[in-house]
DNA sequence: CTGTGTGCAAACTCTTTGCATAAGT
DNA sequence: ACTTATGCAAAGAGTTTGCACACAG
């Protein structure tokens, strides 16, 4: 459980990950990890930072997101199209993708009753399994 | 079964899809559908066409791939990173992704013993489920 | 002080678009 | 002939990079 609303030890998080707790990393870390699981693009996080009066450049946001990802604090989510999403939930889980608005939501493990993995080919091993469940709004029973 | 090595009715395929059987579409269609299931990017298909002395521009390759996709002849595969892959296998199936070389391979349904779907949220319905199994080379037991 | 991080802007990759020309029916 | 497709090159989106300055330890 690390979705504490108020204070959280971002500095410790960064240090443990071997990253210097600089102003920008602290601020971005607070935005990312301060309020439950989130799914953001670099641009979204940048805009959010600006709104919170955190002076940070888009390039630094990209750098920071990648550094966090390499440190295991974030996970990249594969969605077709150009935008890259980063997920603050690094545990083994999957995603719902709302096609109409591009929103992303974690799939709680209870919602996946059974999920057996296929056998990898000879000499290969599975590094990760990404499951993306694409959703569209259910049509109202209006007409055929 | 449409993985016939030699002749295949690309013209009919296009006509049925409501697409004019032009030189470029015929040629690209033959490359795409003429030899089993394939996973290609626009650039890969373009290079292949050039090698086969098929004069076609990259822009036309992109257009054609999207037209084929809309017509249901291809399926886009979501992989993180910038490149978009197109899969000639439009049936319900999943993928192995070889991280070291970016290669893609279909997962035969026999290899997935059980795969139950999560319940979609209220008012939503599943339009598709993408499963990407990421593979890395198994480390040889050389040292710790 | 020393080294790493940051900002800026330019570069880069992949993809899409506009318009004149060419090809298909 | 009339319509739709193609080629080219330029534009566009998202992301990365290089270098001088600023900040953390």
Tab-separated table of C-alpha atoms (C1' of nucleotides) in Angstrom:
chain	number	residue	atom	x	y	z
A	1	UNK	CA	0.000	0.000	0.000
A	2	UNK	CA	1.633	3.183	-1.057
A	3	UNK	CA	-1.350	5.271	-2.036
A	4	UNK	CA	-1.178	7.635	0.898
A	5	UNK	CA	-2.918	10.856	0.016
A	6	UNK	CA	-0.837	13.375	1.906
A	7	UNK	CA	2.807	12.992	2.837
A	8	UNK	CA	4.868	10.194	1.497
A	9	UNK	CA	8.575	9.551	1.508
A	10	UNK	CA	9.399	10.443	-2.073
A	11	UNK	CA	12.946	11.310	-1.068
A	12	UNK	CA	13.445	7.861	0.406
A	13	UNK	CA	11.847	6.271	-2.633
A	14	UNK	CA	14.298	8.071	-4.884
A	15	UNK	CA	17.315	7.356	-2.738
A	16	UNK	CA	16.465	3.689	-2.540
A	17	UNK	CA	16.260	3.720	-6.329
A	18	UNK	CA	19.675	5.335	-6.548
A	19	UNK	CA	18.329	8.631	-7.820
A	20	UNK	CA	19.247	11.984	-6.382
A	21	UNK	CA	16.234	13.641	-4.829
A	22	UNK	CA	16.300	16.823	-6.860
A	23	UNK	CA	13.522	19.401	-6.837
A	24	UNK	CA	12.040	18.218	-10.102
A	25	UNK	CA	12.211	14.528	-9.269
A	26	UNK	CA	10.693	15.160	-5.853
A	27	UNK	CA	7.876	17.185	-7.344
A	28	UNK	CA	7.171	14.758	-10.169
A	29	UNK	CA	7.444	11.853	-7.772
A	30	UNK	CA	4.907	13.464	-5.467
A	31	UNK	CA	2.489	13.942	-8.356
A	32	UNK	CA	2.998	10.411	-9.586
A	33	UNK	CA	2.996	8.486	-6.345
A	34	UNK	CA	0.973	10.775	-4.103
A	35	UNK	CA	-2.520	9.721	-5.065
A	36	UNK	CA	-3.087	6.106	-5.911
A	37	UNK	CA	-2.380	4.365	-9.162
A	38	UNK	CA	-2.102	6.606	-12.157
A	39	UNK	CA	-1.669	6.312	-15.910
A	40	UNK	CA	-0.004	9.267	-17.521
A	41	UNK	CA	1.792	10.353	-20.642
A	42	UNK	CA	4.806	12.626	-20.476
A	43	UNK	CA	2.743	15.494	-21.763
A	44	UNK	CA	-0.007	14.964	-19.191
A	45	UNK	CA	2.486	14.943	-16.347
A	46	UNK	CA	4.189	18.020	-17.708
A	47	UNK	CA	0.928	19.952	-17.860
A	48	UNK	CA	0.040	18.825	-14.360
A	49	UNK	CA	3.399	19.987	-13.069
A	50	UNK	CA	2.969	23.387	-14.706
A	51	UNK	CA	-0.490	23.738	-13.148
A	52	UNK	CA	1.053	22.996	-9.761
A	53	UNK	CA	3.597	25.753	-10.406
A	54	UNK	CA	6.415	23.265	-10.646
A	55	UNK	CA	8.928	24.642	-13.123
A	56	UNK	CA	10.043	21.668	-15.174
A	57	UNK	CA	10.699	21.192	-18.852
A	58	UNK	CA	9.107	18.545	-20.998
A	59	UNK	CA	12.529	17.076	-21.716
A	60	UNK	CA	13.127	16.626	-18.014
A	61	UNK	CA	9.734	14.994	-17.632
A	62	UNK	CA	10.696	12.480	-20.307
A	63	UNK	CA	14.075	11.895	-18.706
A	64	UNK	CA	12.541	11.504	-15.278
A	65	UNK	CA	9.865	9.087	-16.455
A	66	UNK	CA	12.485	6.904	-18.081
A	67	UNK	CA	14.747	7.051	-15.053
A	68	UNK	CA	11.836	6.080	-12.817
A	69	UNK	CA	10.952	3.259	-15.179
A	70	UNK	CA	14.495	1.906	-15.200
A	71	UNK	CA	14.517	2.135	-11.428
A	72	UNK	CA	11.369	0.023	-11.313
A	73	UNK	CA	9.137	2.768	-9.971
A	74	UNK	CA	7.050	2.969	-13.116
A	75	UNK	CA	5.957	0.660	-15.865
A	76	UNK	CA	5.488	1.527	-19.492
A	77	UNK	CA	2.188	0.498	-21.018
A	78	UNK	CA	1.977	-0.542	-24.652
A	79	UNK	CA	-0.905	0.942	-26.559
A	80	UNK	CA	-0.964	1.348	-30.259
A	81	UNK	CA	-0.650	4.880	-31.445
A	82	UNK	CA	2.069	7.276	-30.706
A	83	UNK	CA	1.604	8.075	-27.045
A	84	UNK	CA	3.483	6.225	-24.339
A	85	UNK	CA	1.706	5.733	-21.029
A	86	UNK	CA	3.429	5.243	-17.707
A	87	UNK	CA	1.730	3.341	-14.927
A	88	UNK	CA	2.563	3.939	-11.266
A	89	UNK	CA	1.351	0.440	-10.474
A	90	UNK	CA	4.348	-1.782	-11.149
A	91	UNK	CA	2.768	-4.979	-9.883
A	92	UNK	CA	1.711	-7.782	-12.177
A	93	UNK	CA	-1.599	-6.631	-13.546
A	94	UNK	CA	-3.445	-5.790	-16.726
A	95	UNK	CA	-5.448	-2.956	-18.217
A	96	UNK	CA	-8.765	-1.811	-19.513
A	97	UNK	CA	-8.440	0.689	-22.316
A	98	UNK	CA	-11.378	2.959	-23.064
A	99	UNK	CA	-11.145	3.465	-26.779
A	100	UNK	CA	-13.421	6.487	-26.925
A	101	UNK	CA	-11.285	8.675	-24.693
A	102	UNK	CA	-7.960	6.870	-24.458
A	103	UNK	CA	-8.298	6.374	-20.709
A	104	UNK	CA	-6.555	3.499	-18.994
A	105	UNK	CA	-7.645	1.543	-15.900
A	106	UNK	CA	-6.014	-1.241	-13.938
A	107	UNK	CA	-7.683	-4.617	-13.970
A	108	UNK	CA	-7.884	-5.876	-10.431
A	109	UNK	CA	-6.675	-9.424	-10.130
A	110	UNK	CA	-10.041	-10.533	-8.731
A	111	UNK	CA	-11.572	-9.640	-12.074
A	112	UNK	CA	-9.394	-12.144	-13.889
A	113	UNK	CA	-10.545	-15.546	-12.654
A	114	UNK	CA	-8.097	-17.652	-14.621
A	115	UNK	CA	-5.214	-16.649	-16.791
A	116	UNK	CA	-2.823	-19.359	-17.833
A	117	UNK	CA	0.244	-18.486	-19.743
A	118	UNK	CA	1.297	-20.039	-23.006
A	119	UNK	CA	4.549	-21.978	-23.167
A	120	UNK	CA	7.376	-19.848	-24.519
A	121	UNK	CA	9.334	-21.189	-27.506
A	122	UNK	CA	12.584	-23.115	-26.942
A	123	UNK	CA	15.362	-21.110	-25.354
A	124	UNK	CA	13.102	-18.191	-24.551
A	125	UNK	CA	11.581	-17.101	-21.331
A	126	UNK	CA	8.702	-14.779	-20.613
A	127	UNK	CA	9.807	-11.415	-19.359
A	128	UNK	CA	6.314	-10.012	-19.020
A	129	UNK	CA	2.781	-10.455	-20.257
A	130	UNK	CA	0.783	-7.416	-21.257
A	131	UNK	CA	-2.950	-7.779	-21.479
A	132	UNK	CA	-4.959	-4.902	-22.827
A	133	UNK	CA	-8.733	-5.228	-22.802
A	134	UNK	CA	-10.195	-2.724	-25.216
A	135	UNK	CA	-13.585	-1.337	-24.236
A	136	UNK	CA	-16.280	0.497	-26.114
A	137	UNK	CA	-19.537	1.882	-24.759
A	138	UNK	CA	-22.287	-0.721	-24.804
A	139	UNK	CA	-24.931	0.208	-27.330
A	140	UNK	CA	-28.329	0.940	-25.856
A	141	UNK	CA	-31.016	-1.494	-27.075
A	142	UNK	CA	-32.605	1.135	-29.299
A	143	UNK	CA	-32.811	-0.577	-32.630
A	144	UNK	CA	-31.248	-3.354	-34.621
B	1	UNK	CA	-6.930	-21.253	-45.278
B	2	UNK	CA	-5.530	-18.453	-47.294
B	3	UNK	CA	-1.817	-19.052	-47.023
B	4	UNK	CA	-1.408	-20.394	-50.510
B	5	UNK	CA	2.159	-19.968	-51.629
B	6	UNK	CA	1.685	-19.281	-55.296
B	7	UNK	CA	-1.358	-17.721	-56.890
B	8	UNK	CA	-4.096	-16.242	-54.819
B	9	UNK	CA	-7.033	-14.075	-55.679
B	10	UNK	CA	-5.802	-10.730	-54.422
B	11	UNK	CA	-8.013	-8.946	-56.919
B	12	UNK	CA	-11.083	-10.710	-55.559
B	13	UNK	CA	-9.965	-10.016	-52.021
B	14	UNK	CA	-9.710	-6.313	-52.777
B	15	UNK	CA	-12.974	-6.160	-54.688
B	16	UNK	CA	-14.827	-7.916	-51.910
B	17	UNK	CA	-13.354	-5.332	-49.534
B	18	UNK	CA	-14.594	-2.537	-51.760
B	19	UNK	CA	-11.107	-1.505	-52.821
B	20	UNK	CA	-10.059	-0.958	-56.392
B	21	UNK	CA	-7.476	-3.508	-57.438
B	22	UNK	CA	-4.773	-1.079	-58.471
B	23	UNK	CA	-1.208	-2.103	-59.300
B	24	UNK	CA	0.142	-1.067	-55.930
B	25	UNK	CA	-2.633	-2.643	-53.905
B	26	UNK	CA	-2.347	-5.857	-55.886
B	27	UNK	CA	1.394	-5.971	-55.401
B	28	UNK	CA	1.298	-5.123	-51.703
B	29	UNK	CA	-1.580	-7.516	-51.212
B	30	UNK	CA	0.404	-10.292	-52.862
B	31	UNK	CA	3.360	-9.621	-50.573
B	32	UNK	CA	1.156	-9.469	-47.511
B	33	UNK	CA	-1.187	-12.356	-48.123
B	34	UNK	CA	0.895	-14.556	-50.383
B	35	UNK	CA	2.983	-16.400	-47.834
B	36	UNK	CA	1.355	-17.236	-44.555
B	37	UNK	CA	0.860	-14.973	-41.594
B	38	UNK	CA	3.128	-11.979	-41.461
B	39	UNK	CA	3.913	-9.128	-39.114
B	40	UNK	CA	5.217	-6.032	-40.822
B	41	UNK	CA	5.739	-2.351	-40.313
B	42	UNK	CA	5.075	0.112	-43.106
B	43	UNK	CA	8.770	0.580	-43.608
B	44	UNK	CA	9.440	-3.163	-43.813
B	45	UNK	CA	6.739	-3.617	-46.419
B	46	UNK	CA	8.012	-0.640	-48.363
B	47	UNK	CA	11.543	-2.025	-48.482
B	48	UNK	CA	10.241	-5.403	-49.504
B	49	UNK	CA	8.229	-3.864	-52.316
B	50	UNK	CA	11.276	-1.964	-53.571
B	51	UNK	CA	13.331	-5.167	-53.519
B	52	UNK	CA	10.641	-6.818	-55.621
B	53	UNK	CA	10.870	-3.929	-58.088
B	54	UNK	CA	7.410	-2.724	-57.169
B	55	UNK	CA	7.435	1.040	-57.540
B	56	UNK	CA	5.462	2.338	-54.579
B	57	UNK	CA	5.955	5.236	-52.223
B	58	UNK	CA	6.089	4.980	-48.464
B	59	UNK	CA	3.037	7.210	-48.203
B	60	UNK	CA	1.083	4.800	-50.378
B	61	UNK	CA	2.238	1.891	-48.243
B	62	UNK	CA	0.873	3.657	-45.171
B	63	UNK	CA	-2.372	4.485	-46.929
B	64	UNK	CA	-2.746	0.953	-48.195
B	65	UNK	CA	-2.055	-0.620	-44.828
B	66	UNK	CA	-4.706	1.535	-43.220
B	67	UNK	CA	-7.197	0.852	-45.974
B	68	UNK	CA	-6.587	-2.877	-45.618
B	69	UNK	CA	-6.979	-2.589	-41.880
B	70	UNK	CA	-10.277	-0.740	-42.160
B	71	UNK	CA	-11.424	-3.344	-44.644
B	72	UNK	CA	-10.668	-6.049	-42.085
B	73	UNK	CA	-7.825	-7.611	-44.050
B	74	UNK	CA	-5.190	-6.614	-41.518
B	75	UNK	CA	-4.973	-6.032	-37.821
B	76	UNK	CA	-2.850	-3.467	-36.066
B	77	UNK	CA	-0.698	-4.767	-33.235
B	78	UNK	CA	0.028	-2.616	-30.224
B	79	UNK	CA	3.611	-2.615	-29.088
B	80	UNK	CA	5.178	0.119	-27.116
B	81	UNK	CA	7.575	2.257	-29.022
B	82	UNK	CA	6.951	4.163	-32.142
B	83	UNK	CA	6.567	1.430	-34.715
B	84	UNK	CA	3.178	0.113	-35.713
B	85	UNK	CA	2.973	-3.517	-36.772
B	86	UNK	CA	0.331	-4.935	-39.064
B	87	UNK	CA	-0.665	-8.571	-38.803
B	88	UNK	CA	-2.092	-10.490	-41.737
B	89	UNK	CA	-3.773	-12.870	-39.306
B	90	UNK	CA	-7.023	-11.158	-38.371
B	91	UNK	CA	-8.394	-14.003	-36.296
B	92	UNK	CA	-8.657	-13.872	-32.531
B	93	UNK	CA	-5.151	-14.637	-31.351
B	94	UNK	CA	-2.249	-13.269	-29.375
B	95	UNK	CA	1.444	-12.602	-29.785
B	96	UNK	CA	4.920	-13.412	-28.676
B	97	UNK	CA	7.239	-10.450	-28.879
B	98	UNK	CA	10.977	-11.077	-29.027
B	99	UNK	CA	12.408	-8.107	-27.217
B	100	UNK	CA	15.961	-8.506	-28.488
B	101	UNK	CA	15.071	-8.133	-32.157
B	102	UNK	CA	11.552	-6.754	-32.166
B	103	UNK	CA	10.181	-9.817	-33.948
B	104	UNK	CA	6.559	-10.817	-33.541
B	105	UNK	CA	5.019	-14.299	-33.641
B	106	UNK	CA	1.453	-15.523	-33.404
B	107	UNK	CA	0.489	-17.572	-30.401
B	108	UNK	CA	-1.411	-20.603	-31.583
B	109	UNK	CA	-4.584	-21.114	-29.633
B	110	UNK	CA	-3.416	-24.579	-28.511
B	111	UNK	CA	-0.659	-22.867	-26.592
B	112	UNK	CA	-3.140	-20.973	-24.444
B	113	UNK	CA	-4.912	-23.616	-22.404
B	114	UNK	CA	-7.261	-21.343	-20.525
B	115	UNK	CA	-7.912	-17.669	-20.928
B	116	UNK	CA	-10.917	-16.249	-19.189
B	117	UNK	CA	-11.844	-12.668	-19.682
B	118	UNK	CA	-12.391	-10.130	-16.950
B	119	UNK	CA	-15.811	-8.571	-16.569
B	120	UNK	CA	-15.968	-5.184	-18.249
B	121	UNK	CA	-17.133	-2.222	-16.151
B	122	UNK	CA	-20.808	-1.157	-16.226
B	123	UNK	CA	-22.024	0.045	-19.579
B	124	UNK	CA	-18.897	-1.059	-21.368
B	125	UNK	CA	-18.259	-4.008	-23.581
B	126	UNK	CA	-15.058	-5.622	-24.714
B	127	UNK	CA	-14.152	-4.799	-28.273
B	128	UNK	CA	-10.935	-6.801	-28.303
B	129	UNK	CA	-8.333	-8.272	-26.024
B	130	UNK	CA	-4.679	-7.876	-26.907
B	131	UNK	CA	-2.232	-10.173	-25.222
B	132	UNK	CA	1.456	-9.596	-25.774
B	133	UNK	CA	3.869	-12.075	-24.240
B	134	UNK	CA	7.305	-10.513	-24.063
B	135	UNK	CA	10.202	-12.894	-24.475
B	136	UNK	CA	13.884	-12.679	-23.720
B	137	UNK	CA	16.576	-15.263	-24.409
B	138	UNK	CA	16.874	-17.728	-21.572
B	139	UNK	CA	20.179	-17.231	-19.829
B	140	UNK	CA	22.550	-20.151	-20.121
B	141	UNK	CA	23.506	-21.612	-16.730
B	142	UNK	CA	27.008	-20.160	-16.913
B	143	UNK	CA	27.371	-18.263	-13.701
B	144	UNK	CA	25.318	-16.502	-11.033
C	1	DC	C1'	34.069	22.359	-5.104
C	2	DT	C1'	32.709	18.218	-8.142
C	3	DG	C1'	29.586	15.822	-10.474
C	4	DT	C1'	25.044	15.012	-11.765
C	5	DG	C1'	20.588	17.063	-13.305
C	6	DT	C1'	18.088	20.487	-15.902
C	7	DG	C1'	16.446	23.629	-19.654
C	8	DC	C1'	16.369	24.847	-24.134
C	9	DA	C1'	16.167	24.207	-28.799
C	10	DA	C1'	17.408	21.574	-32.455
C	11	DA	C1'	17.385	17.006	-34.327
C	12	DC	C1'	15.125	12.697	-35.214
C	13	DT	C1'	11.715	9.056	-36.228
C	14	DC	C1'	7.499	7.678	-37.611
C	15	DT	C1'	3.310	9.033	-39.709
C	16	DT	C1'	-0.057	11.987	-42.116
C	17	DT	C1'	-1.529	15.428	-45.519
C	18	DG	C1'	-2.177	18.442	-49.864
C	19	DC	C1'	-2.055	18.780	-54.414
C	20	DA	C1'	-0.859	17.785	-59.159
C	21	DT	C1'	-0.455	13.694	-62.047
C	22	DA	C1'	-1.504	8.926	-63.338
C	23	DA	C1'	-4.300	4.953	-63.464
C	24	DG	C1'	-8.722	2.336	-63.219
C	25	DT	C1'	-13.616	1.502	-64.791
D	1	DA	C1'	-14.388	10.921	-69.477
D	2	DC	C1'	-14.809	10.750	-64.686
D	3	DT	C1'	-13.331	9.194	-60.356
D	4	DT	C1'	-10.189	7.461	-57.299
D	5	DA	C1'	-5.287	6.352	-56.228
D	6	DT	C1'	-0.511	7.604	-56.196
D	7	DG	C1'	3.905	10.213	-55.544
D	8	DC	C1'	6.312	13.691	-53.666
D	9	DA	C1'	7.695	16.622	-50.349
D	10	DA	C1'	6.423	19.203	-46.630
D	11	DA	C1'	4.116	19.278	-42.250
D	12	DG	C1'	3.038	17.204	-37.851
D	13	DA	C1'	3.303	14.640	-33.451
D	14	DG	C1'	5.962	12.598	-30.020
D	15	DT	C1'	10.393	11.802	-28.329
D	16	DT	C1'	15.464	12.211	-27.814
D	17	DT	C1'	19.907	14.602	-27.642
D	18	DG	C1'	23.873	18.083	-26.863
D	19	DC	C1'	25.601	21.515	-24.388
D	20	DA	C1'	25.957	25.328	-21.063
D	21	DC	C1'	24.287	26.518	-16.549
D	22	DA	C1'	22.380	25.319	-11.938
D	23	DC	C1'	21.911	22.627	-8.051
D	24	DA	C1'	22.847	18.671	-4.642
D	25	DG	C1'	26.156	16.439	-1.748
